[in-house]
Short mmCIF file of C-alpha atoms and ligand atoms in Angstrom, two decimals:
data_model
loop_
_atom_site.label_atom_id
_atom_site.label_comp_id
_atom_site.label_asym_id
_atom_site.label_seq_id
_atom_site.Cartn_x
_atom_site.Cartn_y
_atom_site.Cartn_z
CA MET Y 1 0.00 0.00 0.00
CA SER Y 2 1.41 3.44 -0.88
CA GLU Y 3 2.18 5.56 2.18
CA LEU Y 4 0.02 8.39 0.90
CA GLU Y 5 -2.92 6.09 0.39
CA GLY Y 6 -5.22 6.41 3.36
CA SER Y 7 -3.32 9.45 4.68
CA GLY Y 8 -6.39 11.65 4.12
CA TYR Y 9 -4.97 13.86 1.33
CA ARG Y 10 -6.94 14.31 -1.87
CA GLY Y 11 -7.35 16.61 -4.83
CA LYS Y 12 -4.72 19.29 -5.39
CA ALA Y 13 -2.87 18.54 -2.12
CA LEU Y 14 -2.46 14.88 -3.06
CA GLN Y 15 -1.29 15.88 -6.54
CA LEU Y 16 1.37 18.28 -5.15
CA LEU Y 17 2.60 15.68 -2.67
CA LYS Y 18 2.76 12.98 -5.33
CA GLN Y 19 4.65 15.29 -7.72
CA ALA Y 20 7.23 15.98 -5.01
CA ASN Y 21 7.41 12.25 -4.28
CA CYS Y 22 6.56 12.79 -0.60
CA ASN Y 23 5.26 10.35 1.94
CA VAL Y 24 3.84 10.84 5.40
CA GLY Y 25 6.81 11.30 7.73
CA ASP Y 26 9.07 13.01 5.13
CA ILE Y 27 10.49 16.47 5.79
CA LEU Y 28 9.02 19.06 3.41
CA LYS Y 29 9.54 22.66 2.48
CA VAL Y 30 6.23 24.21 1.49
CA THR Y 31 6.30 27.68 -0.05
CA SER Y 32 3.16 29.77 -0.22
CA LYS Y 33 2.72 33.50 -0.89
CA GLY Y 34 6.50 34.07 -0.67
CA LYS Y 35 6.84 32.38 2.74
CA SER Y 36 8.43 28.97 3.36
CA TYR Y 37 7.58 26.46 6.05
CA GLU Y 38 9.56 23.34 6.91
CA GLY Y 39 8.34 20.33 8.80
CA ILE Y 40 7.26 16.68 8.78
CA LEU Y 41 4.28 15.74 6.62
CA ILE Y 42 1.55 14.31 8.84
CA PRO Y 43 -1.67 12.62 7.76
CA ARG Y 44 -4.82 14.64 7.70
CA PHE Y 45 -8.08 13.77 9.38
CA GLY Y 46 -11.44 15.28 8.54
CA GLU Y 47 -12.73 17.25 5.65
CA GLY Y 48 -10.16 19.97 4.93
CA THR Y 49 -7.83 20.17 1.95
CA ALA Y 50 -4.70 21.76 3.49
CA ILE Y 51 -1.28 20.08 3.58
CA ILE Y 52 -0.40 19.63 7.26
CA ILE Y 53 3.19 19.70 8.50
CA LYS Y 54 4.54 19.39 12.01
CA MET Y 55 7.18 22.10 12.47
CA LYS Y 56 10.27 21.91 14.67
CA SER Y 57 8.45 23.97 17.31
CA GLY Y 58 6.03 21.02 17.64
CA TYR Y 59 3.14 23.06 16.19
CA ASN Y 60 1.21 21.82 13.18
CA ILE Y 61 0.51 24.18 10.33
CA GLY Y 62 -1.93 23.71 7.46
CA ILE Y 63 -1.13 25.24 4.06
CA ARG Y 64 -3.92 25.45 1.49
CA PRO Y 65 -2.86 23.92 -1.83
CA GLU Y 66 -3.46 27.09 -3.83
CA ASP Y 67 -1.96 27.77 -7.25
CA ASP Y 68 1.26 29.41 -6.05
CA VAL Y 69 2.07 26.64 -3.54
CA LYS Y 70 5.33 24.73 -4.09
CA VAL Y 71 6.18 21.51 -2.28
CA GLU Y 72 9.73 20.14 -2.04
CA LYS Y 73 10.94 17.10 -0.20
CA ILE Y 74 14.08 18.10 1.72
CA GLY Y 75 14.52 15.03 3.88
CA LYS Y 76 13.40 11.46 3.99
CA GLY Y 77 11.42 10.45 7.05
CA THR Y 78 12.85 7.70 9.17
CA LYS Y 79 10.40 4.86 9.41
CA PRO Y 80 9.18 4.15 12.95
CA THR Y 81 10.74 0.86 13.93
CA PHE Y 82 9.12 -1.90 15.87
CA ALA Y 83 10.93 -5.05 16.84
CA ALA Y 84 8.42 -7.74 17.64
CA PRO Y 85 9.10 -9.59 20.88
CA PRO Y 86 10.05 -13.28 20.54
CA LEU Y 87 7.08 -15.54 19.99
CA PRO Y 88 5.82 -17.39 23.08
CA LYS Y 89 6.20 -21.18 23.34
CA GLN Y 90 3.28 -23.28 22.13
CA ASN Y 91 1.45 -25.75 24.37
CA PRO Y 92 0.42 -28.77 22.24
CA ALA Y 93 -2.45 -29.62 24.61
CA LEU Y 94 -4.32 -26.43 23.65
CA PRO Y 95 -6.69 -25.95 20.68
CA HIS Y 96 -5.16 -24.89 17.38
CA VAL Y 97 -6.29 -21.41 16.26
CA VAL Y 98 -5.19 -19.38 13.24
CA ILE Y 99 -5.09 -15.58 13.63
CA MET Y 100 -5.40 -13.86 10.26
CA SER Y 101 -4.71 -10.17 10.06
CA THR Y 102 -6.38 -7.84 7.58
CA GLY Y 103 -5.25 -4.50 9.12
CA GLY Y 104 -7.15 -1.84 11.07
CA THR Y 105 -6.48 -0.32 14.47
CA ILE Y 106 -5.95 -3.70 16.11
CA ALA Y 107 -2.93 -4.16 13.86
CA SER Y 108 -1.71 -0.56 14.23
CA ARG Y 109 0.70 1.41 16.32
CA VAL Y 110 1.01 5.09 16.97
CA ASP Y 111 3.91 6.74 15.21
CA TYR Y 112 4.80 9.12 18.00
CA ARG Y 113 6.88 11.28 15.63
CA THR Y 114 3.96 12.26 13.40
CA GLY Y 115 1.15 11.44 15.80
CA ALA Y 116 -0.54 9.21 13.24
CA VAL Y 117 -1.82 5.71 13.70
CA ARG Y 118 -0.31 3.42 11.11
CA SER Y 119 -0.67 -0.20 10.16
CA ALA Y 120 2.41 -1.87 11.55
CA LEU Y 121 1.61 -5.17 13.17
CA SER Y 122 1.37 -8.49 11.43
CA ALA Y 123 -0.64 -11.30 12.95
CA SER Y 124 2.56 -12.78 14.37
CA ASP Y 125 3.55 -9.39 15.87
CA LEU Y 126 0.14 -9.35 17.54
CA TYR Y 127 0.83 -12.78 18.95
CA GLY Y 128 4.17 -11.55 20.26
CA VAL Y 129 2.61 -8.42 21.77
CA VAL Y 130 -0.07 -10.45 23.57
CA PRO Y 131 1.94 -13.41 24.96
CA GLU Y 132 -1.06 -14.46 27.14
CA LEU Y 133 -2.49 -15.96 23.95
CA SER Y 134 -0.12 -18.91 24.36
CA ASP Y 135 -2.07 -19.90 27.52
CA VAL Y 136 -5.28 -20.02 25.50
CA ALA Y 137 -4.36 -21.72 22.21
CA GLN Y 138 -1.61 -22.90 19.92
CA VAL Y 139 -1.57 -19.98 17.53
CA ASP Y 140 -0.63 -19.90 13.88
CA THR Y 141 -0.63 -16.55 12.11
CA GLU Y 142 -1.22 -15.34 8.58
CA ILE Y 143 -1.34 -11.88 6.99
CA VAL Y 144 -4.17 -11.69 4.47
CA PHE Y 145 -4.20 -7.89 3.89
CA SER Y 146 -2.86 -4.81 5.57
CA LEU Y 147 -5.75 -2.43 5.02
CA TYR Y 148 -7.86 -0.06 7.00
CA SER Y 149 -11.29 -1.58 6.75
CA GLU Y 150 -12.73 1.37 4.83
CA ASN Y 151 -10.56 0.10 1.93
CA ILE Y 152 -11.94 -3.44 2.04
CA THR Y 153 -14.24 -4.36 -0.87
CA PRO Y 154 -16.40 -7.38 -1.76
CA LYS Y 155 -13.39 -8.78 -3.69
CA HIS Y 156 -11.49 -8.87 -0.39
CA TRP Y 157 -14.41 -10.74 1.23
CA THR Y 158 -14.11 -13.40 -1.48
CA GLU Y 159 -10.36 -13.77 -0.96
CA LEU Y 160 -10.75 -13.84 2.81
CA ALA Y 161 -13.49 -16.51 2.65
CA GLN Y 162 -11.28 -18.67 0.42
CA THR Y 163 -8.32 -18.26 2.78
CA VAL Y 164 -10.46 -19.21 5.79
CA ALA Y 165 -11.89 -22.22 3.93
CA ASN Y 166 -8.35 -23.43 3.13
CA ARG Y 167 -7.32 -23.28 6.76
CA ILE Y 168 -10.49 -24.99 7.94
CA GLY Y 169 -9.76 -27.73 5.40
CA GLN Y 170 -6.45 -28.26 7.22
CA GLY Y 171 -8.39 -29.15 10.37
CA VAL Y 172 -7.89 -26.19 12.75
CA ASP Y 173 -10.10 -25.70 15.81
CA GLY Y 174 -11.04 -22.12 15.01
CA ILE Y 175 -10.14 -18.97 13.09
CA VAL Y 176 -9.72 -15.40 14.35
CA ILE Y 177 -9.68 -12.51 11.90
CA ALA Y 178 -8.20 -9.22 13.13
CA HIS Y 179 -10.00 -6.47 11.21
CA GLY Y 180 -10.61 -2.71 11.28
CA THR Y 181 -13.81 -1.92 13.13
CA ASP Y 182 -15.31 0.53 10.60
CA THR Y 183 -16.56 -2.13 8.20
CA MET Y 184 -16.01 -5.23 10.33
CA ALA Y 185 -19.75 -5.91 10.57
CA TYR Y 186 -20.07 -5.87 6.76
CA THR Y 187 -17.25 -8.43 6.56
CA SER Y 188 -18.79 -10.56 9.32
CA ALA Y 189 -22.09 -10.60 7.40
CA ALA Y 190 -20.28 -11.38 4.14
CA LEU Y 191 -18.35 -14.29 5.67
CA SER Y 192 -21.53 -15.60 7.27
CA PHE Y 193 -23.08 -15.99 3.80
CA ALA Y 194 -19.86 -17.17 2.14
CA LEU Y 195 -18.90 -19.81 4.74
CA GLN Y 196 -21.96 -21.97 5.30
CA ASN Y 197 -22.17 -25.17 7.31
CA LEU Y 198 -19.10 -24.26 9.36
CA PRO Y 199 -17.54 -27.01 11.46
CA VAL Y 200 -15.70 -24.58 13.79
CA PRO Y 201 -16.09 -20.89 14.79
CA VAL Y 202 -14.75 -18.00 12.73
CA ILE Y 203 -14.42 -14.92 14.95
CA LEU Y 204 -13.73 -11.37 13.79
CA VAL Y 205 -12.05 -9.04 16.24
CA GLY Y 206 -10.98 -5.39 16.25
CA ALA Y 207 -9.93 -2.64 18.59
CA GLN Y 208 -10.96 0.96 19.13
CA ARG Y 209 -7.47 1.94 20.43
CA SER Y 210 -4.20 0.75 18.93
CA SER Y 211 -2.32 -1.89 20.89
CA ASP Y 212 0.40 0.42 22.21
CA ARG Y 213 -1.99 2.85 23.94
CA PRO Y 214 -2.48 2.27 27.66
CA SER Y 215 -6.26 2.27 27.13
CA SER Y 216 -6.07 -0.26 24.30
CA ASP Y 217 -8.78 -2.86 24.06
CA ALA Y 218 -6.74 -4.92 21.57
CA ALA Y 219 -5.31 -7.50 23.99
CA THR Y 220 -8.54 -8.29 25.86
CA ASN Y 221 -10.54 -8.49 22.64
CA LEU Y 222 -7.95 -10.74 21.03
CA ILE Y 223 -7.70 -13.09 24.02
CA GLY Y 224 -11.52 -13.36 24.16
CA ALA Y 225 -11.72 -14.00 20.41
CA VAL Y 226 -9.01 -16.70 20.47
CA LYS Y 227 -10.65 -18.38 23.46
CA ALA Y 228 -14.02 -18.42 21.65
CA ALA Y 229 -12.50 -19.64 18.37
CA GLY Y 230 -10.62 -22.47 20.10
CA GLU Y 231 -13.22 -23.68 22.57
CA ALA Y 232 -16.72 -22.27 22.02
CA PRO Y 233 -19.39 -24.93 21.47
CA PHE Y 234 -20.84 -23.07 18.46
CA ALA Y 235 -19.68 -23.03 14.84
CA GLU Y 236 -20.75 -19.76 13.25
CA VAL Y 237 -19.21 -16.49 12.11
CA GLY Y 238 -19.07 -14.21 15.17
CA LEU Y 239 -17.70 -10.81 16.05
CA ALA Y 240 -16.01 -10.43 19.44
CA MET Y 241 -15.52 -7.10 21.21
CA HIS Y 242 -16.02 -5.50 24.64
CA GLU Y 243 -19.52 -5.97 26.04
CA THR Y 244 -19.32 -2.76 28.09
CA VAL Y 245 -16.65 -0.12 28.61
CA SER Y 246 -14.97 -2.21 31.28
CA ASP Y 247 -12.54 -4.98 30.43
CA ASN Y 248 -14.53 -7.76 32.15
CA THR Y 249 -16.45 -9.39 29.34
CA ILE Y 250 -15.97 -10.00 25.65
CA ILE Y 251 -19.23 -10.58 23.87
CA VAL Y 252 -19.58 -12.60 20.66
CA HIS Y 253 -22.26 -11.24 18.32
CA ARG Y 254 -23.76 -13.20 15.43
CA GLY Y 255 -22.06 -12.15 12.17
CA THR Y 256 -25.25 -11.02 10.43
CA LYS Y 257 -26.88 -9.28 13.41
CA VAL Y 258 -24.19 -6.90 14.54
CA ARG Y 259 -23.55 -3.22 13.85
CA LYS Y 260 -20.96 -0.62 14.81
CA CYS Y 261 -23.05 1.88 16.79
CA HIS Y 262 -20.60 4.33 18.36
CA THR Y 263 -17.64 6.16 16.86
CA SER Y 264 -15.23 5.60 19.71
CA ARG Y 265 -16.52 3.47 22.58
CA ARG Y 266 -14.98 0.05 23.19
CA ASP Y 267 -18.49 -1.45 23.38
CA THR Y 268 -19.34 0.09 20.02
CA PHE Y 269 -20.77 -3.14 18.54
CA LYS Y 270 -24.33 -4.08 19.42
CA THR Y 271 -26.47 -7.00 18.40
CA ILE Y 272 -29.53 -5.73 16.54
CA ASN Y 273 -32.82 -7.64 16.54
CA GLY Y 274 -31.47 -10.77 18.18
CA SER Y 275 -29.26 -12.17 20.87
CA PRO Y 276 -25.46 -12.36 20.98
CA ILE Y 277 -24.22 -15.95 20.79
CA ALA Y 278 -21.81 -16.14 23.71
CA LYS Y 279 -19.59 -14.23 26.08
CA VAL Y 280 -16.08 -14.81 27.40
CA LYS Y 281 -15.67 -13.93 31.08
CA ASP Y 282 -12.75 -14.93 33.31
CA LEU Y 283 -11.48 -17.04 30.40
CA GLN Y 284 -14.69 -19.09 30.35
CA VAL Y 285 -16.88 -19.25 27.25
CA ILE Y 286 -20.55 -18.95 28.24
CA LEU Y 287 -23.23 -19.67 25.64
CA ILE Y 288 -26.02 -17.03 25.74
CA THR Y 289 -28.42 -18.70 23.33
CA ASP Y 290 -29.02 -22.26 22.34
CA ASN Y 291 -30.21 -21.08 18.97
CA CYS Y 292 -26.88 -21.56 17.18
CA GLN Y 293 -25.11 -24.11 15.02
CA LYS Y 294 -23.04 -26.37 17.27
CA ARG Y 295 -19.34 -27.09 16.75
CA ASP Y 296 -18.82 -30.31 14.80
CA PRO Y 297 -15.36 -30.82 13.29
CA LYS Y 298 -16.81 -33.46 10.95
CA ARG Y 299 -19.28 -31.08 9.31
CA LYS Y 300 -18.36 -30.20 5.70
CA LEU Y 301 -17.95 -26.51 5.05
CA VAL Y 302 -19.86 -25.14 2.03
CA LEU Y 303 -17.96 -22.26 0.42
CA LYS Y 304 -20.01 -19.72 -1.58
CA PRO Y 305 -17.62 -16.77 -1.85
CA ASN Y 306 -19.02 -14.77 -4.76
CA PHE Y 307 -20.52 -11.29 -4.38
CA SER Y 308 -21.95 -9.02 -7.06
CA ASP Y 309 -20.54 -5.50 -7.24
CA LYS Y 310 -23.60 -4.35 -9.18
CA VAL Y 311 -25.58 -3.47 -6.07
CA ALA Y 312 -26.35 0.00 -4.70
CA LEU Y 313 -27.68 1.31 -1.41
CA VAL Y 314 -30.07 4.25 -1.62
CA LYS Y 315 -30.98 5.93 1.64
CA PHE Y 316 -34.40 7.53 1.50
CA HIS Y 317 -34.57 11.03 2.97
CA PRO Y 318 -37.01 13.91 2.61
CA GLY Y 319 -36.29 15.44 -0.78
CA LEU Y 320 -34.48 12.39 -2.24
CA ASP Y 321 -34.11 12.98 -5.98
CA PRO Y 322 -35.58 9.92 -7.77
CA ALA Y 323 -32.99 10.49 -10.50
CA VAL Y 324 -30.54 8.79 -8.10
CA ILE Y 325 -32.48 5.54 -8.61
CA ASP Y 326 -32.59 6.08 -12.40
CA PHE Y 327 -28.85 6.72 -12.36
CA TYR Y 328 -28.12 3.36 -10.71
CA VAL Y 329 -30.46 1.54 -13.08
CA ASP Y 330 -28.74 3.17 -16.07
CA ARG Y 331 -25.33 2.20 -14.61
CA GLY Y 332 -26.39 -1.45 -14.93
CA MET Y 333 -27.01 -2.20 -11.25
CA LYS Y 334 -28.70 -5.58 -10.73
CA GLY Y 335 -29.89 -4.82 -7.22
CA ILE Y 336 -30.88 -1.74 -5.23
CA LEU Y 337 -31.36 -1.76 -1.49
CA LEU Y 338 -33.66 1.01 -0.37
CA GLU Y 339 -33.08 2.19 3.16
CA GLY Y 340 -36.67 3.19 3.83
CA SER Y 341 -38.19 5.18 6.67
CA GLY Y 342 -40.17 3.67 9.55
CA LEU Y 343 -42.06 0.48 8.77
CA GLY Y 344 -40.73 0.52 5.20
CA HIS Y 345 -41.56 3.63 3.19
CA VAL Y 346 -40.14 5.94 0.53
CA SER Y 347 -41.83 9.00 -0.88
CA LYS Y 348 -44.39 8.67 -3.68
CA TYR Y 349 -42.10 10.92 -5.80
CA CYS Y 350 -39.80 7.89 -6.13
CA PHE Y 351 -42.53 5.47 -7.27
CA ASP Y 352 -42.00 5.88 -11.02
CA ALA Y 353 -38.25 5.35 -10.69
CA ILE Y 354 -38.83 2.21 -8.57
CA LYS Y 355 -41.37 0.83 -11.08
CA ARG Y 356 -38.89 1.47 -13.89
CA ALA Y 357 -36.13 -0.34 -11.96
CA SER Y 358 -38.35 -3.39 -11.35
CA ALA Y 359 -39.51 -3.43 -14.96
CA LYS Y 360 -35.85 -3.57 -16.07
CA GLY Y 361 -35.26 -6.65 -13.90
CA VAL Y 362 -33.44 -4.87 -11.08
CA VAL Y 363 -34.09 -6.53 -7.71
CA VAL Y 364 -35.30 -3.77 -5.39
CA ALA Y 365 -35.30 -4.68 -1.68
CA LEU Y 366 -36.09 -2.58 1.35
CA ALA Y 367 -34.72 -2.47 4.92
CA SER Y 368 -35.65 0.09 7.53
CA GLN Y 369 -33.29 2.89 8.48
CA CYS Y 370 -34.75 2.60 12.01
CA ILE Y 371 -32.33 -0.32 12.41
CA TRP Y 372 -34.23 -1.86 15.35
CA GLY Y 373 -37.55 -3.56 14.63
CA ARG Y 374 -38.91 -5.08 11.44
CA VAL Y 375 -40.47 -3.67 8.31
CA ASP Y 376 -44.19 -4.08 7.85
CA MET Y 377 -45.26 -2.76 4.47
CA ASN Y 378 -48.90 -3.71 4.91
CA VAL Y 379 -49.79 -1.03 7.43
CA TYR Y 380 -49.83 2.10 5.24
CA ASP Y 381 -50.80 2.41 1.59
CA THR Y 382 -47.26 3.66 0.79
CA GLY Y 383 -45.91 0.26 1.85
CA ARG Y 384 -48.64 -1.61 -0.04
CA ASP Y 385 -47.88 0.41 -3.19
CA LEU Y 386 -44.19 -0.44 -2.92
CA LEU Y 387 -45.01 -4.13 -2.49
CA SER Y 388 -47.17 -3.97 -5.60
CA PHE Y 389 -44.15 -2.66 -7.58
CA GLY Y 390 -42.20 -5.77 -6.56
CA VAL Y 391 -40.16 -4.26 -3.71
CA VAL Y 392 -38.90 -7.07 -1.44
CA PRO Y 393 -39.25 -6.37 2.31
CA LEU Y 394 -36.25 -7.59 4.30
CA GLU Y 395 -38.12 -8.20 7.56
CA ASP Y 396 -35.81 -7.53 10.53
CA ILE Y 397 -32.57 -7.28 8.57
CA PHE Y 398 -30.93 -3.87 9.03
CA PRO Y 399 -29.55 -2.06 5.97
CA GLU Y 400 -25.85 -3.07 6.12
CA THR Y 401 -26.58 -6.79 6.36
CA GLY Y 402 -29.36 -6.30 3.78
CA LEU Y 403 -26.85 -4.78 1.36
CA VAL Y 404 -24.33 -7.59 1.88
CA LYS Y 405 -27.07 -10.20 1.46
CA LEU Y 406 -28.22 -8.60 -1.79
CA MET Y 407 -24.62 -8.57 -3.06
CA TRP Y 408 -24.21 -12.23 -2.06
CA VAL Y 409 -27.57 -13.31 -3.53
CA LEU Y 410 -26.75 -11.66 -6.87
CA GLY Y 411 -23.34 -13.34 -6.72
CA GLN Y 412 -25.17 -16.72 -6.65
CA THR Y 413 -27.80 -16.16 -9.33
CA SER Y 414 -28.59 -13.69 -12.10
CA ASP Y 415 -32.23 -14.77 -12.19
CA ALA Y 416 -34.35 -12.08 -10.47
CA LYS Y 417 -37.03 -14.56 -9.31
CA GLU Y 418 -34.46 -16.87 -7.77
CA ALA Y 419 -32.72 -13.90 -6.20
CA ILE Y 420 -35.97 -12.72 -4.60
CA ALA Y 421 -36.68 -16.21 -3.22
CA LEU Y 422 -33.17 -16.37 -1.71
CA LEU Y 423 -33.55 -12.88 -0.24
CA GLN Y 424 -36.70 -13.98 1.55
CA THR Y 425 -35.10 -17.17 2.90
CA ASN Y 426 -33.23 -17.21 6.17
CA ILE Y 427 -29.76 -18.46 5.23
CA VAL Y 428 -27.56 -18.04 8.32
CA GLY Y 429 -29.71 -16.49 11.04
CA GLU Y 430 -29.89 -13.04 9.41
CA LEU Y 431 -33.67 -13.13 9.22
CA THR Y 432 -35.88 -14.04 12.14
CA SER Y 433 -39.62 -14.45 11.90
CA ARG Y 434 -40.34 -12.73 15.21
CA THR Y 435 -38.43 -9.90 16.81
CA LEU Y 436 -38.54 -9.92 20.58
CA PRO Y 437 -38.45 -6.63 22.44
CA GLN Y 438 -34.96 -5.79 23.63
CA GLU Y 439 -35.36 -2.30 25.07
CA ASP Y 440 -32.68 -3.11 27.63
CA LYS Y 441 -30.10 -3.30 24.85
CA LEU Y 442 -30.99 0.00 23.18
CA HIS Y 443 -28.58 2.19 25.07
CA PHE Y 444 -24.95 2.38 26.08
CA GLU Y 445 -24.19 1.94 29.76
CA GLY Y 446 -21.67 3.94 31.79
CA SER Y 447 -19.32 6.58 30.58
CA GLN Y 448 -16.74 5.99 27.90
N1 LIG Z 501 -10.55 3.07 10.28
C1 LIG Z 501 -10.10 1.93 11.05
C2 LIG Z 501 -10.52 0.68 10.31
O1 LIG Z 501 -11.67 0.37 10.27
C3 LIG Z 501 -10.66 1.97 12.41
C4 LIG Z 501 -10.47 0.73 13.22
O2 LIG Z 501 -9.73 -0.16 12.93
O3 LIG Z 501 -11.11 0.63 14.26
O4 LIG Z 501 -9.70 0.03 9.75
#
């Protein structure tokens, strides 16, 4: 991955930095309006367009990439070095778990020179940094990608599913996938559809703070995930993170029923419209629901790793221009997921565009932007109208899992009728026929 990629620069700033062959951490001289500034190029966060350098004084300065701005590289940054500690000794009596790393904060360290978080840890570094793992499992490690999860695409899901299937074929007791938290729930849903009939658990894990920060949640999350992968009595795709802000419990959510719900809290992931599968407390795995596929090493995995990239998500909002729907249809999309309001509605101004999409064979499905609860398109005439145009209600599936399911379904079949039948079938616990009230889970507890 290029150093500038993911550093937050775009447009003119990115162009100037590329021309001067600069990377984050290099020493630059930036001249603007007759004045020159020297300092280390640091990544930028947020919306702005300025080039940010950290000057010798320790202050950061932002220089707008206007026409007269010149950028020169005057020194090469020294790469932050990290020597991984020696790997702990393996205990052959423990279950055999593979930790795959894909990147994200869990596999990152702070570069204290520039203040940026950067991807630096491989799966085996992680193992070295958290030696307690050797008391929980015999760990094998593998780097699959080194990406922040916002850069992961459906093609990566396919590759990851194939890699996991290979390792399961070798007879391991469980798989842990270290992943960035931003899109981890999309990947957990994708793997749930791609890896059916699992014999052993596949557990995704992330961290909200990189592993070298005192407040990091990386070690506890990783230990909980490895414990669950090696010993849990279930065999599904799960996502393991803090249950609350304290370090006591790691909760394992079902891969298709989990969502990132807070920008920064350690207990950011919540199960939506269902129950988590298990928790790990005091190094014990406790099953929370019996409604799960049980571990059975003899079961034969069914790998279905294809996803269609011809699927779009359209969020309904007051004033949505129906031309957005026409645009996607004209771009050759095979599926559109409408994120409707309330029980499952979009404005009547979009009706013609939706009818046109259906008439052209595009599968149009609908999930509610309320997230909690289920769609019921029979209550109001808006919902009934949408049903009559062929819109497929996704019951209690929330939009992100709905999108992944639509991508997966259209990766299995190009026949719209078959696709609709698959969409309405519960494949891996993503769709439940009755949603129980879970008011107690609707809020975050305690302070961050
Ligand atoms: N942007 C990062 C990612 O998703 C954040 C994280 O890892 O938590 O890769």
